[in-house]
Amino acid sequence: MAEQYRIEGMPTGIRFPGEPKEQKTYGIDPRLLVWVKNNVEGCPQTLEEFARITRLDRWQVNRSKSTKGYETPDWLVERRGDFSIIGEMEALQYLRLQEIEIDDFSFLARCRKLQMVDLQHTNFTDCSLLEGLPELKKVYLPPRSQLIHTEVLDALRDKAEAPEVKVPEPFYKDEDFRNMKIVDGGTVRLSYEGSPKVRCVGVDFAGKEPPAWRAFDQEEEDCWAVLSEEGRAAMTDQLAKAITDGRVHSLMLSQEPWGEGHYLCAEFAGGWAAVFYDTGDGEACYSCYNPDYDTVEILAPVEVGGQSPVPKMMALEDMELVAKIVRHFLKTGQLCPGTRWVKDAEEEDADQECVPRSEAPSASDGGEGFIAWCGIEIIPEGNGCCTRVRVEPKHHNPYGIVHGGLLYTMADTAAGYTAKKLTPSPVTLNSEFHYMGNAPSGVLTARPEILKAGRHILVLRVRVLAEEEKLLAEGTFTYYSDGKEHDV
C-alpha cells in the first residue's frame, strides 16, 4: 500500500508508487455534456478520451439503450456557458454547434485538425479564429452582417486548396421591413368584443409547475377569468418569477374564451424571448422591439412555433422586462406603457387586401378551388405526383415567412393525388406532420414516396423542400381503399 511509504513531515505534493495521478478540474456546459454523451455513446472518463473525439454534432442522438459509461467523472464540473473543453479535443475534425449562444469561441483556435465546422445558427462573430486551422475544408457561418474580420474569409478563399466557405443570405432582409413602425405600448388599445380582460391562460413551464399552478386547469373556457382576485395575484407572482428564473418554455394569455385569438404570446429559448400580441385574424400584430439591434438580419435563438425564426430586433434578453410585460397584461389586458413594439405601418393606412369574390374558392369548388387559389401546381412524377409553389406575399404568416398551413396543404395534395394514382378511391385515415424549417421566398416542392402499399392500406411519406435542397417539413399520410371505384 502507498501508505507504507509515507514519512512524517514529507511534502504532500510528492506521489508514491501506486497512487493515482491528480486530475485537473474542467468546467463543461451541461448542454455540451449531453451532446458529447450522445456522440460517443457514453461519457469520456479521462482527458485523453476527450482528446480522441473526432466528431461533435449538436443534432446527433445516441439511440443505444445502454447507460454504460454515462457517469460523469468527478474532474468534470457542470458550469453553464463553459465550452472551453472543446479546445482539448485535439483530434476533432467535424464540429456542428447549432441553435446556441456561446460567450467565448476562442477554443476553436486550438482545434487545428478541424475539417468541417458549422456555426451558422450560433452567435459566432470573429472570423479571425478560423485563420489558424490548416485542414479546413468546409465552413458554414452566420450571415455576413453578424461577422467581423471578414477579410479572413477572403484569404481562405485565395488559398491553393481553398475550403468551401458558406455565408448564407440573411433569413430576413431589411428592405422587406421598410413599413415597420415602432410604437409605445401605452399608446395601443387592445380588446376583444370591447373587453380587455384576460380570460384564458396557458403556460408551458420548464420543470415542475409552481405551487399555485398545479391545480390550474388550462383546458377550461375561461380558466383565468373564473379565478379569484387573490388566486390570480398569487399565480401572476409565481409566473413572473419563473420567467426571470428561466423556467418557462412558452405562454399564451388570451382575451378570447378557449384562447383562440387576441392573445399575448411568448416563446423562450437560449436566454431570449419573443413576445408578441396577435388578434389571430390578421387585423393587428405587435412584436416586442429590442433597440439594441437596428437590423432584422441577425436572428435570436428563439423560434415561434418551432419553425419561425425571430430577429434579435424583435426579441428580448431582459427577462425582468418580459415579466413586467406579462404582469401588466394579466392585470389590464394591455401592452405595458414604456415598452416598445413593432407593427406594420400599412395596417393603419392601407385598405385591407381582399380576394375578389369571383376569384375566391367556394364550397362547391371542392379541394381543387382552394389548391388553385394557393397557387399549388400538381406535377405527374413517376408513379405519383409532386406539388410545387412559388412563394408569394399571400403565403406569408405575420413573420414574413411561409405559413405552416401552406406546407401542410402542399404535402396533403401531393399525397392525395399520388394515392389516387395508386389505389381506387382512397380515403385518408390519418396524417402526421412535422415542421423542421421555413423560408421567406423561392420555390417549394412536396415530393411523396411510398412506405407501404398493401391491399387496403397505403402509407406515404412526403417531404417539403425549399429550392429542392432545404427540408422544411415532413409528414406521413395513411389511406384506406376497399378496392372499388366510387363516384366522388
Short mmCIF file of C-alpha atoms in Angstrom, two decimals:
data_model
loop_
_atom_site.label_atom_id
_atom_site.label_comp_id
_atom_site.label_asym_id
_atom_site.label_seq_id
_atom_site.Cartn_x
_atom_site.Cartn_y
_atom_site.Cartn_z
CA MET A 1 0.00 0.00 0.00
CA ALA A 2 1.11 3.58 -0.69
CA GLU A 3 0.65 4.43 2.98
CA GLN A 4 3.72 2.35 3.96
CA TYR A 5 5.99 4.73 2.04
CA ARG A 6 4.79 7.88 3.78
CA ILE A 7 7.33 9.62 6.03
CA GLU A 8 6.19 12.13 8.62
CA GLY A 9 6.93 15.69 7.55
CA MET A 10 7.44 14.84 3.86
CA PRO A 11 5.79 17.33 1.40
CA THR A 12 2.29 16.24 0.41
CA GLY A 13 2.87 17.10 -3.27
CA ILE A 14 5.08 14.02 -3.72
CA ARG A 15 3.29 10.96 -5.14
CA PHE A 16 4.28 7.43 -4.16
CA PRO A 17 4.07 4.27 -6.25
CA GLY A 18 0.50 3.10 -6.73
CA GLU A 19 -1.11 6.49 -6.05
CA PRO A 20 -3.47 7.78 -8.78
CA LYS A 21 -2.32 10.82 -10.76
CA GLU A 22 -4.07 14.02 -9.70
CA GLN A 23 -6.56 15.23 -12.36
CA LYS A 24 -7.13 18.91 -13.16
CA THR A 25 -10.75 20.06 -12.90
CA TYR A 26 -12.50 21.22 -16.07
CA GLY A 27 -15.82 23.01 -16.45
CA ILE A 28 -18.36 21.96 -19.07
CA ASP A 29 -21.72 23.40 -20.09
CA PRO A 30 -24.43 20.80 -19.31
CA ARG A 31 -25.75 21.04 -22.89
CA LEU A 32 -22.30 20.27 -24.26
CA LEU A 33 -22.02 17.36 -21.85
CA VAL A 34 -25.24 15.88 -23.27
CA TRP A 35 -24.02 16.37 -26.85
CA VAL A 36 -20.72 14.64 -26.06
CA LYS A 37 -22.52 11.72 -24.43
CA ASN A 38 -24.87 11.41 -27.41
CA ASN A 39 -21.99 11.48 -29.90
CA VAL A 40 -19.72 8.92 -28.24
CA GLU A 41 -22.46 6.80 -26.60
CA GLY A 42 -21.11 7.46 -23.16
CA CYS A 43 -19.02 9.96 -21.26
CA PRO A 44 -15.22 10.06 -21.64
CA GLN A 45 -13.65 9.30 -18.29
CA THR A 46 -10.24 10.89 -18.94
CA LEU A 47 -8.97 13.97 -20.71
CA GLU A 48 -7.15 11.67 -23.12
CA GLU A 49 -10.50 10.18 -24.17
CA PHE A 50 -11.83 13.70 -24.80
CA ALA A 51 -8.76 14.39 -26.94
CA ARG A 52 -9.60 11.41 -29.16
CA ILE A 53 -13.12 12.64 -30.08
CA THR A 54 -13.25 13.27 -33.83
CA ARG A 55 -16.88 14.33 -34.29
CA LEU A 56 -19.19 16.58 -32.27
CA ASP A 57 -22.63 17.15 -33.76
CA ARG A 58 -25.28 19.12 -31.87
CA TRP A 59 -28.03 17.08 -33.55
CA GLN A 60 -26.60 13.58 -33.25
CA VAL A 61 -28.62 11.45 -30.86
CA ASN A 62 -27.43 8.16 -29.40
CA ARG A 63 -30.13 5.52 -29.89
CA SER A 64 -28.37 2.98 -27.69
CA LYS A 65 -30.31 1.81 -24.63
CA SER A 66 -27.09 1.18 -22.74
CA THR A 67 -26.19 3.52 -19.88
CA LYS A 68 -22.65 2.20 -19.53
CA GLY A 69 -20.10 4.98 -19.40
CA TYR A 70 -22.70 7.71 -18.93
CA GLU A 71 -21.36 8.55 -15.47
CA THR A 72 -19.73 11.97 -15.39
CA PRO A 73 -16.22 11.84 -13.86
CA ASP A 74 -15.53 13.94 -10.76
CA TRP A 75 -12.98 16.13 -12.56
CA LEU A 76 -15.67 17.33 -14.99
CA VAL A 77 -17.81 20.02 -13.33
CA GLU A 78 -21.02 21.26 -14.96
CA ARG A 79 -20.68 25.00 -15.49
CA ARG A 80 -23.23 26.89 -17.59
CA GLY A 81 -21.66 28.72 -20.52
CA ASP A 82 -18.30 26.88 -20.38
CA PHE A 83 -17.44 25.31 -23.75
CA SER A 84 -13.66 25.57 -23.38
CA ILE A 85 -13.10 21.81 -23.18
CA ILE A 86 -13.81 21.61 -26.92
CA GLY A 87 -10.33 23.10 -27.29
CA GLU A 88 -8.94 19.94 -25.64
CA MET A 89 -10.38 17.76 -28.42
CA GLU A 90 -7.14 17.63 -30.40
CA ALA A 91 -8.43 15.08 -32.91
CA LEU A 92 -11.73 16.90 -33.61
CA GLN A 93 -12.46 17.01 -37.35
CA TYR A 94 -16.22 17.70 -37.53
CA LEU A 95 -17.99 20.30 -35.38
CA ARG A 96 -21.63 21.33 -35.65
CA LEU A 97 -22.97 23.68 -32.97
CA GLN A 98 -26.40 24.96 -33.96
CA GLU A 99 -29.02 26.97 -32.06
CA ILE A 100 -26.66 28.01 -29.29
CA GLU A 101 -25.13 31.23 -27.99
CA ILE A 102 -21.57 30.99 -26.62
CA ASP A 103 -19.72 33.82 -24.89
CA ASP A 104 -16.23 32.69 -25.91
CA PHE A 105 -15.39 30.85 -29.14
CA SER A 106 -11.61 31.03 -28.59
CA PHE A 107 -11.49 27.23 -28.16
CA LEU A 108 -11.77 26.99 -31.97
CA ALA A 109 -8.17 28.16 -32.42
CA ARG A 110 -6.94 25.03 -30.58
CA CYS A 111 -8.88 22.57 -32.76
CA ARG A 112 -6.25 22.53 -35.50
CA LYS A 113 -7.46 19.32 -37.15
CA LEU A 114 -10.93 20.67 -37.87
CA GLN A 115 -12.08 19.90 -41.41
CA MET A 116 -15.75 20.89 -41.18
CA VAL A 117 -17.23 23.47 -38.83
CA ASP A 118 -20.90 24.53 -38.85
CA LEU A 119 -21.68 27.64 -36.80
CA GLN A 120 -24.39 29.14 -38.98
CA HIS A 121 -27.09 29.15 -36.29
CA THR A 122 -24.92 30.44 -33.45
CA ASN A 123 -23.80 33.89 -32.30
CA PHE A 124 -20.30 33.38 -33.75
CA THR A 125 -18.74 36.65 -34.95
CA ASP A 126 -14.91 36.60 -35.08
CA CYS A 127 -13.64 35.08 -38.34
CA SER A 128 -10.01 35.55 -37.24
CA LEU A 129 -10.39 32.39 -35.11
CA LEU A 130 -10.51 30.38 -38.35
CA GLU A 131 -7.19 31.71 -39.60
CA GLY A 132 -5.03 29.12 -37.85
CA LEU A 133 -6.96 25.99 -38.88
CA PRO A 134 -4.85 24.48 -41.69
CA GLU A 135 -7.07 21.49 -42.54
CA LEU A 136 -10.41 23.28 -43.03
CA LYS A 137 -12.44 22.00 -45.98
CA LYS A 138 -15.96 23.31 -45.21
CA VAL A 139 -17.07 26.28 -43.12
CA TYR A 140 -20.70 27.28 -42.52
CA LEU A 141 -21.12 30.68 -40.88
CA PRO A 142 -23.90 33.08 -39.84
CA PRO A 143 -24.89 35.95 -42.19
CA ARG A 144 -22.13 38.44 -43.02
CA SER A 145 -23.88 41.24 -41.13
CA GLN A 146 -23.10 39.33 -37.92
CA LEU A 147 -19.39 38.76 -38.66
CA ILE A 148 -16.21 40.73 -38.01
CA HIS A 149 -12.74 40.29 -39.59
CA THR A 150 -14.39 39.01 -42.76
CA GLU A 151 -11.14 39.68 -44.65
CA VAL A 152 -10.01 36.31 -43.25
CA LEU A 153 -12.71 34.63 -45.33
CA ASP A 154 -11.29 36.21 -48.49
CA ALA A 155 -7.83 34.98 -47.51
CA LEU A 156 -9.19 31.46 -47.01
CA ARG A 157 -10.79 31.51 -50.46
CA ASP A 158 -7.49 32.59 -52.03
CA LYS A 159 -5.56 29.60 -50.68
CA ALA A 160 -4.30 26.98 -53.14
CA GLU A 161 -6.62 24.37 -51.58
CA ALA A 162 -9.36 26.76 -50.61
CA PRO A 163 -12.04 25.46 -48.21
CA GLU A 164 -15.70 25.81 -49.11
CA VAL A 165 -16.90 28.84 -47.16
CA LYS A 166 -20.68 29.34 -46.98
CA VAL A 167 -22.05 32.59 -45.62
CA PRO A 168 -25.82 32.49 -46.17
CA GLU A 169 -28.08 35.25 -47.24
CA PRO A 170 -29.91 36.58 -44.19
CA PHE A 171 -33.22 34.87 -43.45
CA TYR A 172 -34.89 38.29 -43.29
CA LYS A 173 -33.75 41.35 -45.23
CA ASP A 174 -34.07 44.91 -44.03
CA GLU A 175 -35.61 46.04 -47.32
CA ASP A 176 -38.57 43.76 -46.65
CA PHE A 177 -39.36 45.67 -43.43
CA ARG A 178 -39.50 49.22 -44.79
CA ASN A 179 -43.05 49.78 -43.50
CA MET A 180 -42.14 48.85 -39.94
CA LYS A 181 -43.36 51.27 -37.28
CA ILE A 182 -42.21 51.48 -33.64
CA VAL A 183 -44.94 52.31 -31.13
CA ASP A 184 -45.09 52.72 -27.35
CA GLY A 185 -47.19 50.06 -25.65
CA GLY A 186 -49.06 52.76 -23.76
CA THR A 187 -50.49 54.20 -26.99
CA VAL A 188 -52.12 50.92 -28.09
CA ARG A 189 -55.64 49.95 -27.02
CA LEU A 190 -56.45 46.24 -27.12
CA SER A 191 -59.77 44.49 -26.56
CA TYR A 192 -61.93 41.59 -27.61
CA GLU A 193 -65.60 42.47 -28.16
CA GLY A 194 -64.97 45.66 -26.18
CA SER A 195 -63.35 43.99 -23.17
CA PRO A 196 -59.60 43.94 -22.43
CA LYS A 197 -59.95 41.31 -19.68
CA VAL A 198 -57.74 38.22 -19.90
CA ARG A 199 -59.95 35.13 -19.94
CA CYS A 200 -57.75 32.18 -20.86
CA VAL A 201 -54.12 31.43 -19.92
CA GLY A 202 -51.80 28.62 -20.90
CA VAL A 203 -48.18 28.21 -19.75
CA ASP A 204 -45.62 25.53 -20.57
CA PHE A 205 -43.20 25.50 -17.65
CA ALA A 206 -39.69 24.07 -17.77
CA GLY A 207 -39.70 21.54 -14.97
CA LYS A 208 -42.24 21.49 -12.14
CA GLU A 209 -45.13 23.92 -12.17
CA PRO A 210 -45.13 26.50 -9.34
CA PRO A 211 -47.39 25.50 -6.41
CA ALA A 212 -50.36 27.76 -7.25
CA TRP A 213 -50.39 26.47 -10.84
CA ARG A 214 -50.57 22.76 -10.10
CA ALA A 215 -54.37 22.66 -9.72
CA PHE A 216 -54.97 25.16 -12.55
CA ASP A 217 -56.98 23.66 -15.42
CA GLN A 218 -55.67 25.33 -18.58
CA GLU A 219 -58.23 23.47 -20.71
CA GLU A 220 -61.24 25.38 -19.38
CA GLU A 221 -63.02 28.01 -21.48
CA ASP A 222 -62.44 30.96 -19.12
CA CYS A 223 -59.81 29.34 -16.92
CA TRP A 224 -58.23 32.64 -15.84
CA ALA A 225 -61.37 34.75 -15.56
CA VAL A 226 -63.06 32.36 -13.09
CA LEU A 227 -60.21 32.57 -10.57
CA SER A 228 -60.46 34.76 -7.51
CA GLU A 229 -58.51 38.00 -7.46
CA GLU A 230 -56.21 36.56 -4.80
CA GLY A 231 -55.64 33.42 -6.87
CA ARG A 232 -54.73 35.40 -9.97
CA ALA A 233 -52.33 37.60 -7.96
CA ALA A 234 -50.50 34.59 -6.50
CA MET A 235 -50.24 32.85 -9.86
CA THR A 236 -49.04 36.06 -11.55
CA ASP A 237 -46.25 36.43 -8.97
CA GLN A 238 -45.15 32.83 -9.46
CA LEU A 239 -45.26 33.10 -13.26
CA ALA A 240 -43.17 36.30 -13.20
CA LYS A 241 -40.56 34.59 -11.00
CA ALA A 242 -40.48 31.53 -13.29
CA ILE A 243 -39.84 33.84 -16.27
CA THR A 244 -36.93 35.62 -14.58
CA ASP A 245 -35.52 32.25 -13.44
CA GLY A 246 -35.63 30.86 -17.00
CA ARG A 247 -38.23 28.20 -16.18
CA VAL A 248 -40.81 28.86 -18.91
CA HIS A 249 -40.87 27.41 -22.43
CA SER A 250 -43.86 29.36 -23.73
CA LEU A 251 -47.03 31.14 -22.64
CA MET A 252 -50.33 32.37 -24.08
CA LEU A 253 -52.55 34.99 -22.40
CA SER A 254 -55.81 35.42 -24.31
CA GLN A 255 -58.76 37.79 -24.18
CA GLU A 256 -60.90 35.22 -26.01
CA PRO A 257 -62.54 32.14 -24.49
CA TRP A 258 -60.53 28.98 -25.17
CA GLY A 259 -57.57 31.20 -26.15
CA GLU A 260 -58.42 31.18 -29.84
CA GLY A 261 -57.23 34.74 -30.60
CA HIS A 262 -56.45 38.20 -29.21
CA TYR A 263 -53.53 36.81 -27.28
CA LEU A 264 -50.18 37.88 -25.92
CA CYS A 265 -47.74 35.05 -26.56
CA ALA A 266 -44.12 34.48 -25.61
CA GLU A 267 -41.64 31.82 -26.69
CA PHE A 268 -38.36 31.34 -24.79
CA ALA A 269 -35.02 29.82 -25.83
CA GLY A 270 -31.35 30.41 -25.21
CA GLY A 271 -31.93 33.29 -22.80
CA TRP A 272 -34.14 35.13 -25.31
CA ALA A 273 -37.89 35.68 -25.51
CA ALA A 274 -40.08 36.54 -28.49
CA VAL A 275 -43.13 38.40 -27.17
CA PHE A 276 -45.97 39.37 -29.48
CA TYR A 277 -49.66 40.26 -29.47
CA ASP A 278 -51.85 38.92 -32.27
CA THR A 279 -55.57 39.22 -32.85
CA GLY A 280 -55.45 35.92 -34.72
CA ASP A 281 -57.46 37.25 -37.65
CA GLY A 282 -54.76 39.30 -39.36
CA GLU A 283 -56.11 42.65 -38.15
CA ALA A 284 -53.16 43.51 -35.91
CA CYS A 285 -49.88 42.04 -34.77
CA TYR A 286 -47.35 43.67 -32.46
CA SER A 287 -43.88 42.26 -31.73
CA CYS A 288 -41.66 43.46 -28.91
CA TYR A 289 -38.84 45.74 -30.09
CA ASN A 290 -35.20 45.50 -29.00
CA PRO A 291 -33.46 48.87 -29.57
CA ASP A 292 -30.01 47.25 -29.23
CA TYR A 293 -30.38 45.92 -32.79
CA ASP A 294 -31.09 48.02 -35.86
CA THR A 295 -31.32 45.16 -38.35
CA VAL A 296 -33.61 42.16 -38.83
CA GLU A 297 -30.76 40.20 -40.40
CA ILE A 298 -29.40 38.85 -37.10
CA LEU A 299 -31.55 36.09 -35.60
CA ALA A 300 -32.20 35.23 -31.98
CA PRO A 301 -32.09 31.57 -30.89
CA VAL A 302 -35.84 31.58 -30.22
CA GLU A 303 -38.38 30.44 -32.82
CA VAL A 304 -42.14 30.86 -32.86
CA GLY A 305 -43.97 27.56 -33.13
CA GLY A 306 -40.68 25.77 -33.63
CA GLN A 307 -40.40 26.98 -37.23
CA SER A 308 -40.49 30.79 -37.47
CA PRO A 309 -37.13 32.37 -36.55
CA VAL A 310 -37.21 35.73 -34.81
CA PRO A 311 -34.79 38.63 -35.43
CA LYS A 312 -32.98 39.89 -32.36
CA MET A 313 -34.57 43.25 -33.12
CA MET A 314 -37.91 41.61 -32.24
CA ALA A 315 -36.80 39.60 -29.20
CA LEU A 316 -35.74 40.42 -25.65
CA GLU A 317 -32.86 39.28 -23.44
CA ASP A 318 -34.13 41.14 -20.38
CA MET A 319 -36.33 38.61 -18.57
CA GLU A 320 -37.24 41.19 -15.92
CA LEU A 321 -38.78 43.26 -18.70
CA VAL A 322 -40.62 40.24 -20.08
CA ALA A 323 -42.00 39.50 -16.62
CA LYS A 324 -43.12 43.14 -16.34
CA ILE A 325 -44.93 42.93 -19.71
CA VAL A 326 -46.67 39.70 -18.68
CA ARG A 327 -47.69 41.11 -15.28
CA HIS A 328 -49.20 44.22 -16.86
CA PHE A 329 -51.11 42.26 -19.49
CA LEU A 330 -52.56 39.82 -16.94
CA LYS A 331 -53.73 42.77 -14.83
CA THR A 332 -55.02 45.11 -17.57
CA GLY A 333 -55.18 43.26 -20.90
CA GLN A 334 -52.95 45.98 -22.41
CA LEU A 335 -49.36 46.33 -23.60
CA CYS A 336 -47.12 47.77 -20.92
CA PRO A 337 -46.57 51.56 -21.16
CA GLY A 338 -42.95 52.46 -21.78
CA THR A 339 -42.28 49.27 -23.75
CA ARG A 340 -41.70 49.46 -27.48
CA TRP A 341 -43.40 47.35 -30.13
CA VAL A 342 -43.04 46.76 -33.87
CA LYS A 343 -46.01 46.78 -36.20
CA ASP A 344 -46.57 47.18 -39.93
CA ALA A 345 -47.37 50.83 -40.63
CA GLU A 346 -49.61 49.77 -43.52
CA GLU A 347 -52.06 48.27 -41.04
CA GLU A 348 -53.18 51.80 -40.15
CA ASP A 349 -53.06 53.45 -43.58
CA ALA A 350 -53.81 50.90 -46.28
CA ASP A 351 -57.07 49.19 -47.13
CA GLN A 352 -57.19 45.51 -46.31
CA GLU A 353 -56.27 43.29 -49.20
CA CYS A 354 -59.22 41.10 -50.18
CA VAL A 355 -59.67 38.38 -52.74
CA PRO A 356 -62.41 39.38 -55.22
CA ARG A 357 -65.49 37.28 -54.58
CA SER A 358 -65.43 35.94 -58.16
CA GLU A 359 -61.90 34.61 -57.58
CA ALA A 360 -62.35 33.25 -54.09
CA PRO A 361 -62.91 29.48 -53.74
CA SER A 362 -66.41 28.40 -52.77
CA ALA A 363 -67.61 25.22 -51.11
CA SER A 364 -68.76 23.89 -54.47
CA ASP A 365 -65.26 24.24 -55.90
CA GLY A 366 -64.08 21.31 -53.81
CA GLY A 367 -60.42 20.93 -52.86
CA GLU A 368 -59.08 21.98 -56.26
CA GLY A 369 -60.50 25.50 -55.93
CA PHE A 370 -58.51 26.06 -52.74
CA ILE A 371 -55.44 24.40 -54.24
CA ALA A 372 -55.63 26.68 -57.27
CA TRP A 373 -56.05 29.75 -55.06
CA CYS A 374 -52.91 28.73 -53.15
CA GLY A 375 -51.05 28.59 -56.46
CA ILE A 376 -50.15 24.92 -55.98
CA GLU A 377 -49.02 23.24 -59.21
CA ILE A 378 -49.60 19.47 -59.46
CA ILE A 379 -46.90 17.70 -61.48
CA PRO A 380 -47.01 13.99 -62.51
CA GLU A 381 -43.80 12.32 -61.47
CA GLY A 382 -43.07 8.59 -61.75
CA ASN A 383 -45.94 6.63 -60.23
CA GLY A 384 -47.23 9.63 -58.28
CA CYS A 385 -47.43 13.41 -58.22
CA CYS A 386 -45.39 16.15 -56.63
CA THR A 387 -46.61 19.67 -55.91
CA ARG A 388 -44.83 22.96 -56.40
CA VAL A 389 -45.39 26.56 -55.32
CA ARG A 390 -43.52 29.78 -55.95
CA VAL A 391 -43.81 31.76 -52.72
CA GLU A 392 -45.87 34.97 -52.91
CA PRO A 393 -46.73 37.55 -50.23
CA LYS A 394 -50.15 35.90 -49.73
CA HIS A 395 -48.37 32.77 -48.47
CA HIS A 396 -46.64 34.60 -45.59
CA ASN A 397 -47.50 34.48 -41.90
CA PRO A 398 -47.11 37.64 -39.75
CA TYR A 399 -43.34 36.98 -39.57
CA GLY A 400 -42.88 37.23 -43.31
CA ILE A 401 -42.23 33.54 -43.91
CA VAL A 402 -44.36 30.78 -45.39
CA HIS A 403 -47.46 29.91 -43.37
CA GLY A 404 -47.30 26.38 -42.00
CA GLY A 405 -50.75 25.68 -43.46
CA LEU A 406 -49.35 26.02 -46.98
CA LEU A 407 -46.62 23.46 -46.27
CA TYR A 408 -49.22 21.01 -44.98
CA THR A 409 -51.58 21.66 -47.91
CA MET A 410 -48.75 21.01 -50.39
CA ALA A 411 -47.89 17.72 -48.69
CA ASP A 412 -51.53 16.64 -48.34
CA THR A 413 -52.20 17.41 -52.01
CA ALA A 414 -49.12 15.57 -53.24
CA ALA A 415 -50.03 12.55 -51.11
CA GLY A 416 -53.70 12.62 -52.13
CA TYR A 417 -53.06 12.77 -55.88
CA THR A 418 -50.41 10.06 -55.59
CA ALA A 419 -52.81 7.86 -53.64
CA LYS A 420 -55.46 8.31 -56.36
CA LYS A 421 -52.96 7.05 -58.94
CA LEU A 422 -52.03 4.02 -56.86
CA THR A 423 -55.35 2.76 -55.47
CA PRO A 424 -59.09 3.17 -56.23
CA SER A 425 -60.99 5.89 -54.33
CA PRO A 426 -58.62 6.27 -51.36
CA VAL A 427 -59.80 7.96 -48.17
CA THR A 428 -57.49 9.46 -45.56
CA LEU A 429 -57.24 7.56 -42.28
CA ASN A 430 -54.50 9.53 -40.59
CA SER A 431 -51.74 12.09 -41.10
CA GLU A 432 -48.79 13.20 -39.01
CA PHE A 433 -46.78 16.29 -39.89
CA HIS A 434 -43.54 17.76 -38.54
CA TYR A 435 -42.19 21.26 -39.22
CA MET A 436 -38.40 21.49 -39.40
CA GLY A 437 -37.68 24.83 -41.06
CA ASN A 438 -39.12 27.63 -43.12
CA ALA A 439 -38.31 30.07 -45.90
CA PRO A 440 -39.41 33.58 -46.86
CA SER A 441 -39.22 33.12 -50.63
CA GLY A 442 -38.30 30.82 -53.50
CA VAL A 443 -39.79 27.65 -54.97
CA LEU A 444 -41.15 24.94 -52.66
CA THR A 445 -41.67 21.32 -53.69
CA ALA A 446 -43.53 18.50 -51.93
CA ARG A 447 -42.45 15.06 -53.08
CA PRO A 448 -44.03 11.79 -51.83
CA GLU A 449 -42.58 8.31 -51.51
CA ILE A 450 -44.31 5.00 -50.82
CA LEU A 451 -43.71 3.45 -47.41
CA LYS A 452 -46.38 0.71 -47.63
CA ALA A 453 -48.68 -0.33 -50.44
CA GLY A 454 -50.95 -3.10 -49.14
CA ARG A 455 -54.22 -4.50 -50.36
CA HIS A 456 -56.27 -1.89 -48.48
CA ILE A 457 -53.74 0.35 -46.70
CA LEU A 458 -51.39 2.81 -48.37
CA VAL A 459 -48.82 4.80 -46.40
CA LEU A 460 -46.91 7.68 -48.00
CA ARG A 461 -44.16 9.91 -46.69
CA VAL A 462 -43.99 13.46 -48.08
CA ARG A 463 -41.04 15.82 -47.76
CA VAL A 464 -41.45 19.56 -48.43
CA LEU A 465 -38.25 21.18 -49.70
CA ALA A 466 -37.15 24.74 -50.46
CA GLU A 467 -35.26 25.01 -53.75
CA GLU A 468 -35.07 21.18 -53.83
CA GLU A 469 -32.50 21.36 -51.05
CA LYS A 470 -33.59 22.59 -47.61
CA LEU A 471 -36.01 20.33 -45.73
CA LEU A 472 -38.90 22.42 -44.36
CA ALA A 473 -41.37 19.74 -43.28
CA GLU A 474 -42.07 16.03 -43.44
CA GLY A 475 -45.25 14.05 -42.91
CA THR A 476 -46.81 10.62 -43.27
CA PHE A 477 -50.28 10.07 -44.74
CA THR A 478 -52.28 6.85 -44.40
CA TYR A 479 -55.08 5.95 -46.82
CA TYR A 480 -57.69 3.19 -46.97
CA SER A 481 -59.24 1.74 -50.11
CA ASP A 482 -61.84 -1.01 -50.45
CA GLY A 483 -60.53 -1.71 -53.95
CA LYS A 484 -63.59 -0.29 -55.72
CA GLU A 485 -64.09 2.90 -57.69
CA HIS A 486 -66.69 5.21 -56.20
CA ASP A 487 -68.31 8.30 -57.66
CA VAL A 488 -66.93 11.38 -55.88
#
